[in-house]
Amino acid sequence: MSESVAPLQGFVRADGRKGIRNVLVVAYLVECAHHVSRRIAQHFDDLDVHLIGFPGCFPNQYASRMMRALTTHPNVGAVLLVSLGCESMDRDALREHIVASGRPVDLLVIQESGGTATTIAAGIEKVGAMRTELARQTPVSMSLDELVVGTICGGSDGTSGITANPAVGRCFDHLVADGTACVFEETGELIGCENIMAERAVTPELGELIQACVAKAERYYQTMGFGSFAPGNADGGLTTLEEKSMGAYSKSGASPISGLIKPGDIPPGGGLYLLDVVPDGEPRFGFPNIADNAEIVEMIASGCHLTLFTTGRGSVVGSAISPVIKVCANPETYQRLSADMDVNAGKILTGEASLDAVGEEIYRRVKAVAAGERSVSEALGHQEFILTYKSFEPIGPGCLPVRQV
Amino acid sequence: MREHSAVSSDALILLHPDDNVLVTARSLPEGATMTLDGQALVLTGALPVGHKLARRAMAAGDKIVKYGVPIGSLLAPVAPGEWVHMHNMTSDYLASHTRESGRQATQPSQESNS
């Protein structure tokens, strides 16, 4: 397994998983509680107090499952739930779920707490007390086979598939060899890669499931009328969805694909996993992922401790809960936005570094950020978060063949 | 701005031996000259980094191959060295949209091209 890798430190949770951060989450359970929650979180101006939430008032199983997974993510140490009072989200069930995970949790209901100002004041007091409690926790040693790392591309261009994406693929190969669980996603951006991807599956049955999952994505986007292709992709030299797909696909590296999971499913062990982010059934709630952060949130719900984000045009986002490491593909973009980037993969095009060298640099950066160093977007205070309506059916037994053995 | 600078070989990348397009490794000015398989060519327009050039002459309907796999089909014939992009090629799966097409069609189009 891993040789001469400096031991990481993690905060151990009751389920045995470890977090690389000890984040205090303030979660609104409907948009009507967003402002109060934001004021509570912003009061602390702390890189480890984050705001998340679900805006909808109508019930949604997926959103409930995601909120349970996110509030008990290993990077989360404590939770304050803020409810308006009349929304559909089952706040008591969510609270009980967090209590069962051993985390400090509290709940404020605005309609029962005297309104905006008094709820903000009460929330600040509760979060203050929970911060004191979290500050007393000490991390324990953690190894790379306890880490889950996701990858996404955003603002892709013609350089993404040549520099940053294959460099992340090299890093993934190192991590998989260390026993880390690595997650790649966005089946709608893998249209055209289904057959080569299926050949990498650990069983023929998993290969067929991967092909079916990409066919589902194609049908879904066909109904939406647009593929996952933004005007900026074309400005940057990408012409077709399958061209963008081939570039995106190289983030997965060369390891065998061990499983196919859906948002909220935790990889059962080390290896490479494909996350299916396109809803099941008839298209109902609009585009599968309205922006990059919706996908990042789904990878976090599947246990990702950090996300490798490759960008050609220049995305600046980070995320709540799990740090985002920015790998810039385009050397000209890097010159303009270097203060937002962790790694300059554009060096591959300017001849300053090889693909392997940049892959190594990303691998070292993963280990440093997992060991507590702030990523660039994290230090800048980026804590974006999106959760929308979706609908999924559970995965079948063929999706995780290793678990059956 | 008519600098007839000769493009060195590392300004264009061949990603896979089967590819019929090359990718620009840096932005190239209009009028840049290059040699492609022994043929001297002049760029008719500036090309940003990450864009594609035809490696040889091709006809409408030909598959464009990049990374060794087809990434779409040509809508019009191209000459060696010609820019290959939205104006002369299309997806074999789902059509790509641009800001311009978005101005005309406010409703999602149901037309299928597969």
Coordinates of C-alpha atoms in Angstrom, one line a residue:
Chain A
M1 CA 0.0 0.0 0.0
S2 CA 1.3 3.5 0.7
E3 CA 5.0 4.0 1.5
S4 CA 6.5 6.9 3.3
V5 CA 3.3 8.9 3.4
A6 CA 3.1 11.3 6.3
P7 CA 0.2 10.3 8.5
L8 CA -2.8 12.6 8.3
Q9 CA -4.9 13.7 11.2
G10 CA -8.7 13.3 11.4
F11 CA -11.6 13.9 13.7
V12 CA -13.0 10.5 14.5
R13 CA -16.8 10.1 14.3
A14 CA -19.1 7.5 16.0
D15 CA -19.5 5.6 12.7
G16 CA -15.7 5.2 12.4
R17 CA -15.2 7.7 9.6
K18 CA -12.8 10.5 10.1
G19 CA -13.0 14.2 9.1
I20 CA -10.2 16.3 7.8
R21 CA -12.0 19.4 9.2
N22 CA -14.2 20.0 12.2
V23 CA -16.9 22.2 10.6
L24 CA -19.9 23.6 12.4
V25 CA -22.8 23.7 10.1
V26 CA -25.8 26.0 10.3
A27 CA -28.6 24.5 8.1
Y28 CA -31.8 26.2 7.1
L29 CA -34.7 23.7 6.3
V30 CA -36.5 26.0 3.9
E31 CA -35.7 29.3 2.1
C32 CA -37.8 31.2 4.7
A33 CA -35.2 30.3 7.3
H34 CA -32.2 31.2 5.1
H35 CA -31.8 34.8 6.3
V36 CA -31.8 34.0 10.0
S37 CA -29.4 31.1 9.4
R38 CA -27.1 33.3 7.3
R39 CA -27.0 36.0 10.0
I40 CA -26.1 33.4 12.6
A41 CA -23.3 31.9 10.5
Q42 CA -21.9 35.2 9.3
H43 CA -21.7 36.5 12.9
F44 CA -18.7 34.3 13.5
D45 CA -16.8 35.1 10.3
D46 CA -15.1 31.7 10.8
L47 CA -13.7 29.5 8.0
D48 CA -15.1 26.5 9.8
V49 CA -18.7 27.8 10.4
H50 CA -20.6 27.0 7.2
L51 CA -24.1 27.7 5.9
I52 CA -26.1 25.0 4.1
G53 CA -29.7 24.3 3.5
F54 CA -32.6 23.2 1.3
P55 CA -34.9 26.0 -0.1
G56 CA -38.0 24.0 -1.0
C57 CA -41.2 23.8 1.1
F58 CA -42.5 20.7 -0.7
P59 CA -41.3 17.2 0.6
N60 CA -38.6 15.4 -1.4
Q61 CA -37.0 12.1 -0.3
Y62 CA -33.8 12.9 -2.1
A63 CA -33.4 16.3 -0.3
S64 CA -34.1 14.6 3.1
R65 CA -31.5 11.9 2.4
M66 CA -28.9 14.5 1.2
M67 CA -29.5 16.7 4.3
R68 CA -29.0 13.6 6.6
A69 CA -25.8 12.6 4.7
L70 CA -24.4 16.2 4.7
T71 CA -25.1 17.0 8.4
T72 CA -23.4 13.7 9.4
H73 CA -20.5 14.1 6.9
P74 CA -17.2 13.2 8.6
N75 CA -15.9 16.8 8.1
V76 CA -18.9 18.1 10.2
G77 CA -18.5 18.3 13.9
A78 CA -21.7 20.0 15.0
V79 CA -25.0 21.2 13.6
L80 CA -27.5 23.9 14.2
L81 CA -30.8 23.3 12.4
V82 CA -33.0 26.4 11.7
S83 CA -36.7 25.8 10.7
L84 CA -39.4 28.3 9.9
G85 CA -41.9 26.0 11.4
C86 CA -44.4 25.1 8.7
E87 CA -42.2 23.6 6.0
S88 CA -42.3 19.9 4.9
M89 CA -38.8 18.9 5.9
D90 CA -39.0 16.5 8.8
R91 CA -36.9 18.4 11.2
D92 CA -37.3 16.0 14.1
A93 CA -36.2 13.0 12.1
L94 CA -33.2 14.9 10.8
R95 CA -32.3 16.0 14.3
E96 CA -32.7 12.4 15.7
H97 CA -30.4 11.2 12.8
I98 CA -27.7 13.7 13.8
V99 CA -28.1 12.9 17.5
A100 CA -27.6 9.2 16.7
S101 CA -24.4 10.1 14.9
G102 CA -23.0 11.4 18.2
R103 CA -22.7 15.0 17.1
P104 CA -23.8 18.1 19.1
V105 CA -27.0 19.3 17.4
D106 CA -29.6 21.9 18.2
L107 CA -32.8 23.1 16.6
L108 CA -34.4 26.5 16.4
V109 CA -37.9 27.0 15.1
I110 CA -38.4 30.7 14.1
Q111 CA -42.2 30.6 14.6
E112 CA -41.7 29.4 18.2
S113 CA -38.6 31.5 19.0
G114 CA -40.1 35.0 18.8
G115 CA -39.1 35.8 15.2
T116 CA -36.1 37.0 13.3
A117 CA -34.0 38.9 15.9
T118 CA -34.6 36.6 18.8
T119 CA -33.8 33.5 16.8
I120 CA -30.6 35.0 15.4
A121 CA -29.6 35.9 19.0
A122 CA -30.4 32.4 20.2
G123 CA -28.6 30.8 17.3
I124 CA -25.4 32.9 18.0
E125 CA -25.5 31.7 21.6
K126 CA -25.9 28.0 20.6
V127 CA -23.3 28.1 17.9
G128 CA -20.9 29.9 20.3
A129 CA -21.3 27.0 22.8
M130 CA -20.9 24.3 20.2
R131 CA -17.7 26.0 18.9
T132 CA -16.3 25.8 22.4
E133 CA -17.2 22.1 22.5
L134 CA -15.6 21.4 19.1
A135 CA -12.4 23.3 20.1
R136 CA -11.9 20.7 22.9
Q137 CA -11.8 17.8 20.4
T138 CA -8.4 16.5 19.3
P139 CA -7.7 14.7 16.0
V140 CA -6.3 11.2 15.8
S141 CA -4.0 9.8 13.1
M142 CA -5.7 9.0 9.8
S143 CA -4.4 7.2 6.7
L144 CA -5.0 7.7 3.0
D145 CA -7.2 4.6 2.8
E146 CA -9.7 6.5 5.1
L147 CA -9.9 9.4 2.6
V148 CA -12.6 9.9 -0.1
V149 CA -11.6 12.4 -2.9
G150 CA -14.0 13.6 -5.6
T151 CA -13.3 15.4 -8.9
I152 CA -15.3 17.7 -11.1
C153 CA -14.5 20.0 -14.0
G154 CA -16.1 23.4 -14.5
G155 CA -15.6 26.1 -17.1
S156 CA -13.9 23.6 -19.3
D157 CA -12.2 24.6 -22.5
G158 CA -9.9 23.0 -25.1
T159 CA -7.0 22.8 -22.7
S160 CA -8.9 21.0 -19.9
G161 CA -8.7 17.6 -21.6
I162 CA -5.0 18.0 -22.4
T163 CA -3.6 19.3 -19.1
A164 CA -5.6 19.5 -15.9
N165 CA -8.0 16.6 -16.4
P166 CA -5.3 13.9 -17.3
A167 CA -3.1 15.3 -14.5
V168 CA -6.0 14.7 -12.0
G169 CA -6.2 11.3 -13.6
R170 CA -2.6 10.6 -12.7
C171 CA -3.2 11.8 -9.2
F172 CA -6.3 9.5 -8.9
D173 CA -4.1 6.6 -10.0
H174 CA -1.7 7.4 -7.1
L175 CA -4.5 7.7 -4.6
V176 CA -6.3 4.5 -5.7
A177 CA -2.9 2.7 -5.2
D178 CA -2.9 4.1 -1.7
G179 CA -6.3 2.7 -1.0
T180 CA -8.2 6.0 -1.2
A181 CA -11.7 6.0 -2.6
C182 CA -11.8 8.3 -5.7
V183 CA -15.1 9.5 -7.1
F184 CA -15.7 11.0 -10.6
E185 CA -19.1 12.0 -11.8
E186 CA -21.5 13.8 -14.2
T187 CA -22.6 11.0 -16.5
G188 CA -24.2 13.7 -18.7
E189 CA -20.6 14.8 -19.4
L190 CA -19.5 11.3 -20.2
I191 CA -21.8 10.9 -23.2
G192 CA -19.7 9.3 -25.9
C193 CA -17.3 7.6 -23.4
E194 CA -19.8 4.8 -22.3
N195 CA -18.1 2.0 -24.2
I196 CA -14.5 2.6 -23.2
M197 CA -15.7 3.3 -19.7
A198 CA -17.6 0.0 -19.5
E199 CA -14.4 -1.9 -20.5
R200 CA -12.7 -0.6 -17.3
A201 CA -15.5 -2.0 -15.0
V202 CA -14.4 -4.7 -12.6
T203 CA -17.3 -7.0 -13.8
P204 CA -19.1 -7.2 -17.2
E205 CA -22.4 -6.6 -15.3
L206 CA -21.1 -3.3 -13.9
G207 CA -20.0 -2.4 -17.4
E208 CA -23.5 -2.8 -18.7
L209 CA -24.9 -0.8 -15.8
I210 CA -22.5 2.0 -16.6
Q211 CA -23.6 2.0 -20.3
A212 CA -27.2 2.1 -19.2
C213 CA -26.5 4.9 -16.8
V214 CA -25.0 7.1 -19.6
A215 CA -27.9 6.2 -21.9
K216 CA -30.2 7.5 -19.2
A217 CA -28.2 10.7 -19.0
E218 CA -28.5 11.2 -22.8
R219 CA -32.3 10.7 -22.7
Y220 CA -32.6 13.1 -19.8
Y221 CA -30.6 15.9 -21.5
Q222 CA -32.4 15.2 -24.8
T223 CA -35.7 16.0 -23.0
M224 CA -34.2 19.1 -21.4
G225 CA -33.2 20.3 -24.9
F226 CA -29.6 21.0 -24.0
G227 CA -26.6 18.9 -23.3
S228 CA -24.2 19.9 -20.5
F229 CA -22.4 22.4 -22.7
A230 CA -22.1 26.1 -21.9
P231 CA -21.3 28.9 -24.3
G232 CA -17.9 29.4 -22.5
N233 CA -17.0 25.8 -23.5
A234 CA -17.3 26.8 -27.1
D235 CA -15.4 30.1 -26.6
G236 CA -12.6 27.9 -25.2
G237 CA -12.4 25.7 -28.3
L238 CA -14.7 22.8 -27.4
T239 CA -17.2 22.1 -30.2
T240 CA -19.3 19.1 -29.2
L241 CA -20.6 17.4 -26.0
E242 CA -18.6 14.2 -26.9
E243 CA -15.4 16.2 -27.3
K244 CA -16.0 17.8 -23.9
S245 CA -16.8 14.3 -22.5
M246 CA -13.5 12.8 -23.7
G247 CA -11.6 15.6 -22.0
A248 CA -13.7 15.2 -18.8
Y249 CA -13.3 11.4 -18.8
S250 CA -9.5 11.7 -18.5
K251 CA -10.0 12.9 -14.9
S252 CA -10.8 9.3 -14.0
G253 CA -7.2 8.1 -14.7
A254 CA -6.5 4.5 -15.6
S255 CA -7.6 2.4 -12.6
P256 CA -10.4 -0.2 -12.9
I257 CA -13.9 1.1 -12.1
S258 CA -15.0 -0.6 -8.9
G259 CA -18.5 0.6 -8.6
L260 CA -21.4 2.9 -9.7
I261 CA -23.0 4.9 -6.9
K262 CA -25.7 7.6 -6.5
P263 CA -25.7 10.7 -4.3
G264 CA -25.6 9.7 -0.7
D265 CA -24.1 6.3 -1.3
I266 CA -20.7 6.0 0.5
P267 CA -17.9 4.0 -1.4
P268 CA -17.5 0.7 0.5
G269 CA -13.7 0.8 0.3
G270 CA -10.8 2.1 -1.8
G271 CA -10.9 2.3 -5.6
L272 CA -12.4 4.3 -8.4
Y273 CA -16.2 5.0 -8.4
L274 CA -18.5 6.6 -10.9
L275 CA -21.2 8.8 -9.3
D276 CA -24.5 8.8 -11.2
V277 CA -25.9 12.3 -10.8
V278 CA -28.8 12.1 -13.3
P279 CA -32.2 11.5 -11.7
D280 CA -34.1 8.3 -12.3
G281 CA -37.6 8.1 -13.9
E282 CA -39.3 10.7 -16.2
P283 CA -37.5 14.1 -16.1
R284 CA -39.4 16.0 -13.5
F285 CA -37.5 18.8 -11.7
G286 CA -35.5 20.4 -14.5
F287 CA -31.8 20.1 -15.3
P288 CA -30.0 17.4 -13.3
N289 CA -27.4 19.8 -11.9
I290 CA -28.1 23.5 -12.3
A291 CA -24.4 24.5 -11.7
D292 CA -21.1 23.0 -10.6
N293 CA -21.8 23.3 -6.9
A294 CA -24.8 21.0 -7.1
E295 CA -22.5 18.2 -8.2
I296 CA -19.9 19.1 -5.6
V297 CA -22.6 18.8 -2.9
E298 CA -23.6 15.4 -4.2
M299 CA -20.0 14.1 -4.0
I300 CA -19.8 15.4 -0.5
A301 CA -23.0 13.6 0.4
S302 CA -21.2 10.5 -0.9
G303 CA -18.4 11.1 1.7
C304 CA -15.9 13.1 -0.3
H305 CA -13.5 14.9 2.1
L306 CA -12.2 17.2 -0.6
T307 CA -12.8 17.9 -4.3
L308 CA -10.3 18.3 -7.2
F309 CA -11.8 21.0 -9.4
T310 CA -10.3 21.4 -12.9
T311 CA -11.1 24.6 -14.9
G312 CA -10.0 26.0 -18.2
R313 CA -12.1 29.2 -18.4
G314 CA -11.5 29.9 -14.7
S315 CA -14.0 28.9 -12.0
V316 CA -13.5 30.6 -8.6
V317 CA -15.9 28.5 -6.5
G318 CA -15.2 26.5 -3.3
S319 CA -17.7 24.6 -1.2
A320 CA -19.3 24.3 2.2
I321 CA -18.2 21.2 4.3
S322 CA -15.3 19.9 2.1
P323 CA -12.4 22.0 0.7
V324 CA -12.0 22.4 -3.1
I325 CA -8.6 22.3 -4.7
K326 CA -8.4 24.3 -8.0
V327 CA -6.4 22.9 -10.9
C328 CA -6.1 25.5 -13.7
A329 CA -5.8 23.9 -17.2
N330 CA -5.2 27.0 -19.3
P331 CA -1.9 28.9 -18.9
E332 CA -3.6 32.2 -20.1
T333 CA -6.4 31.8 -17.6
Y334 CA -3.8 31.1 -14.9
Q335 CA -2.1 34.4 -15.6
R336 CA -5.4 36.2 -15.1
L337 CA -6.7 34.3 -12.1
S338 CA -3.6 32.8 -10.3
A339 CA -4.8 34.1 -6.9
D340 CA -7.8 31.7 -7.2
M341 CA -5.8 28.6 -8.2
D342 CA -4.0 25.9 -6.3
V343 CA -2.2 24.3 -9.2
N344 CA -1.2 25.6 -12.6
A345 CA -1.6 22.6 -15.0
G346 CA -1.1 25.0 -17.9
K347 CA 2.6 24.5 -17.3
I348 CA 2.2 21.4 -19.4
L349 CA 1.3 23.5 -22.5
T350 CA 4.1 26.0 -21.9
G351 CA 6.6 23.2 -21.6
E352 CA 7.5 24.0 -17.9
A353 CA 6.3 20.7 -16.5
S354 CA 5.3 17.2 -17.7
L355 CA 1.9 15.7 -17.2
D356 CA 3.4 13.3 -14.6
A357 CA 5.0 16.1 -12.7
V358 CA 1.7 18.1 -12.4
G359 CA -0.1 14.8 -11.4
E360 CA 2.5 14.5 -8.6
E361 CA 2.0 18.1 -7.6
I362 CA -1.8 17.6 -7.3
Y363 CA -1.2 14.4 -5.3
R364 CA 1.0 16.4 -2.8
R365 CA -1.6 19.1 -2.6
V366 CA -4.3 16.6 -1.8
K367 CA -2.2 15.3 1.1
A368 CA -1.4 18.8 2.4
V369 CA -5.0 19.9 2.3
A370 CA -6.1 16.6 3.9
A371 CA -3.5 17.3 6.6
G372 CA -5.2 20.6 7.4
E373 CA -3.6 23.2 5.1
R374 CA -6.3 25.5 3.6
S375 CA -6.9 25.3 -0.1
V376 CA -7.0 28.6 -2.0
S377 CA -10.8 28.8 -2.3
E378 CA -11.2 27.7 1.3
A379 CA -8.8 30.4 2.6
L380 CA -10.8 33.0 0.5
G381 CA -13.9 32.0 2.3
H382 CA -15.7 30.3 -0.6
Q383 CA -18.5 28.1 0.9
E384 CA -20.9 27.7 -2.0
F385 CA -23.8 25.3 -1.6
I386 CA -26.7 24.2 -3.9
L387 CA -29.4 21.6 -3.1
T388 CA -32.4 21.2 -5.4
Y389 CA -35.2 18.8 -6.1
K390 CA -34.4 15.4 -7.6
S391 CA -35.5 11.8 -7.6
F392 CA -33.4 8.6 -7.5
E393 CA -34.1 4.9 -7.1
P394 CA -31.6 2.9 -5.0
I395 CA -28.7 1.3 -6.7
G396 CA -28.9 -2.5 -7.5
P397 CA -26.5 -5.2 -6.2
G398 CA -24.5 -5.2 -9.5
C399 CA -23.3 -1.6 -8.9
L400 CA -20.9 -2.5 -6.1
P401 CA -19.6 -6.0 -7.0
V402 CA -16.7 -5.8 -4.5
R403 CA -19.2 -5.6 -1.6
Q404 CA -20.7 -8.9 -2.6
V405 CA -17.5 -10.8 -2.3
Chain B
M1 CA -1.5 43.4 -36.8
R2 CA -0.2 41.3 -39.7
E3 CA 2.8 39.6 -38.2
H4 CA 3.6 36.7 -40.3
S5 CA 5.3 34.8 -37.5
A6 CA 6.2 31.2 -38.2
V7 CA 4.5 28.8 -35.8
S8 CA 6.9 26.4 -34.2
S9 CA 6.0 22.7 -34.1
D10 CA 5.2 22.8 -30.3
A11 CA 2.4 25.3 -30.9
L12 CA 0.2 22.6 -32.3
I13 CA -0.5 19.3 -30.5
L14 CA -1.4 15.9 -32.0
L15 CA -3.2 14.1 -29.2
H16 CA -3.4 10.7 -30.8
P17 CA -1.9 9.3 -34.1
D18 CA -5.4 8.6 -35.5
D19 CA -6.6 12.2 -35.0
N20 CA -7.5 14.4 -38.0
V21 CA -7.3 17.6 -36.0
L22 CA -4.5 19.4 -34.1
V23 CA -5.0 21.5 -31.0
T24 CA -3.4 24.9 -30.4
A25 CA -1.1 24.9 -27.4
R26 CA -1.1 28.7 -27.3
S27 CA -3.0 31.6 -28.9
L28 CA -1.9 32.1 -32.6
P29 CA -2.3 35.5 -34.4
E30 CA -3.9 35.9 -37.8
G31 CA -1.4 35.5 -40.5
A32 CA 0.7 33.0 -38.6
T33 CA 2.4 30.6 -40.9
M34 CA 3.0 26.9 -40.3
T35 CA 4.0 23.8 -42.1
L36 CA 1.6 20.9 -42.0
D37 CA 2.8 17.6 -43.5
G38 CA 5.2 19.5 -45.8
Q39 CA 2.5 22.0 -46.8
A40 CA 3.0 25.8 -46.0
L41 CA -0.2 27.4 -44.6
V42 CA -1.2 30.8 -43.4
L43 CA -3.8 31.2 -40.6
T44 CA -6.8 33.2 -42.0
G45 CA -7.9 34.3 -38.5
A46 CA -6.5 34.5 -34.9
L47 CA -6.9 31.3 -32.9
P48 CA -7.1 31.1 -29.1
V49 CA -5.4 28.3 -27.2
G50 CA -7.3 25.0 -27.1
H51 CA -8.9 25.3 -30.5
K52 CA -8.8 22.8 -33.4
L53 CA -7.2 22.9 -36.9
A54 CA -7.8 20.4 -39.7
R55 CA -4.8 18.2 -40.2
R56 CA -5.8 17.4 -43.8
A57 CA -8.6 18.2 -46.3
M58 CA -11.9 16.7 -45.4
A59 CA -15.4 16.6 -46.8
A60 CA -18.8 17.4 -45.2
G61 CA -20.1 14.4 -43.2
D62 CA -16.6 13.2 -42.3
K63 CA -16.1 12.3 -38.6
I64 CA -13.7 14.5 -36.7
V65 CA -11.3 12.3 -34.6
K66 CA -9.7 13.7 -31.5
Y67 CA -8.2 11.7 -28.6
G68 CA -8.4 8.8 -31.1
V69 CA -12.2 8.8 -31.0
P70 CA -14.9 10.5 -33.1
I71 CA -16.1 13.7 -31.5
G72 CA -18.7 14.8 -34.1
S73 CA -19.2 15.3 -37.9
L74 CA -18.2 18.0 -40.4
L75 CA -21.1 20.1 -41.8
A76 CA -18.8 21.6 -44.5
P77 CA -15.6 20.7 -46.3
V78 CA -12.4 22.0 -44.7
A79 CA -8.9 22.7 -46.1
P80 CA -5.7 21.6 -44.3
G81 CA -5.0 24.1 -41.4
E82 CA -8.6 25.4 -41.4
W83 CA -10.2 26.1 -38.0
V84 CA -12.7 23.4 -37.0
H85 CA -15.4 24.5 -34.7
M86 CA -19.2 25.3 -34.2
H87 CA -19.5 26.9 -37.7
N88 CA -18.4 23.7 -39.6
M89 CA -19.0 20.7 -37.3
T90 CA -21.7 19.3 -35.1
S91 CA -22.3 16.6 -32.3
D92 CA -23.4 13.1 -33.2
Y93 CA -25.3 13.1 -29.9
L94 CA -26.8 16.4 -28.6
A95 CA -26.4 19.7 -30.4
S96 CA -24.4 22.3 -28.5
H97 CA -25.9 25.7 -27.8
T98 CA -24.3 29.1 -27.9
R99 CA -25.3 32.5 -26.5
E100 CA -26.5 33.4 -30.1
S101 CA -28.8 30.3 -30.4
G102 CA -30.1 31.1 -26.9
R103 CA -31.3 34.5 -28.1
Q104 CA -33.5 32.9 -30.7
A105 CA -34.9 29.9 -28.8
T106 CA -36.2 30.8 -25.4
Q107 CA -38.0 27.5 -25.2
P108 CA -36.0 24.3 -24.9
S109 CA -36.0 22.8 -28.4
Q110 CA -37.3 19.2 -28.7
E111 CA -35.5 18.5 -32.0
S112 CA -33.4 15.4 -31.9
N113 CA -30.3 14.9 -34.0
S114 CA -29.5 11.4 -33.0

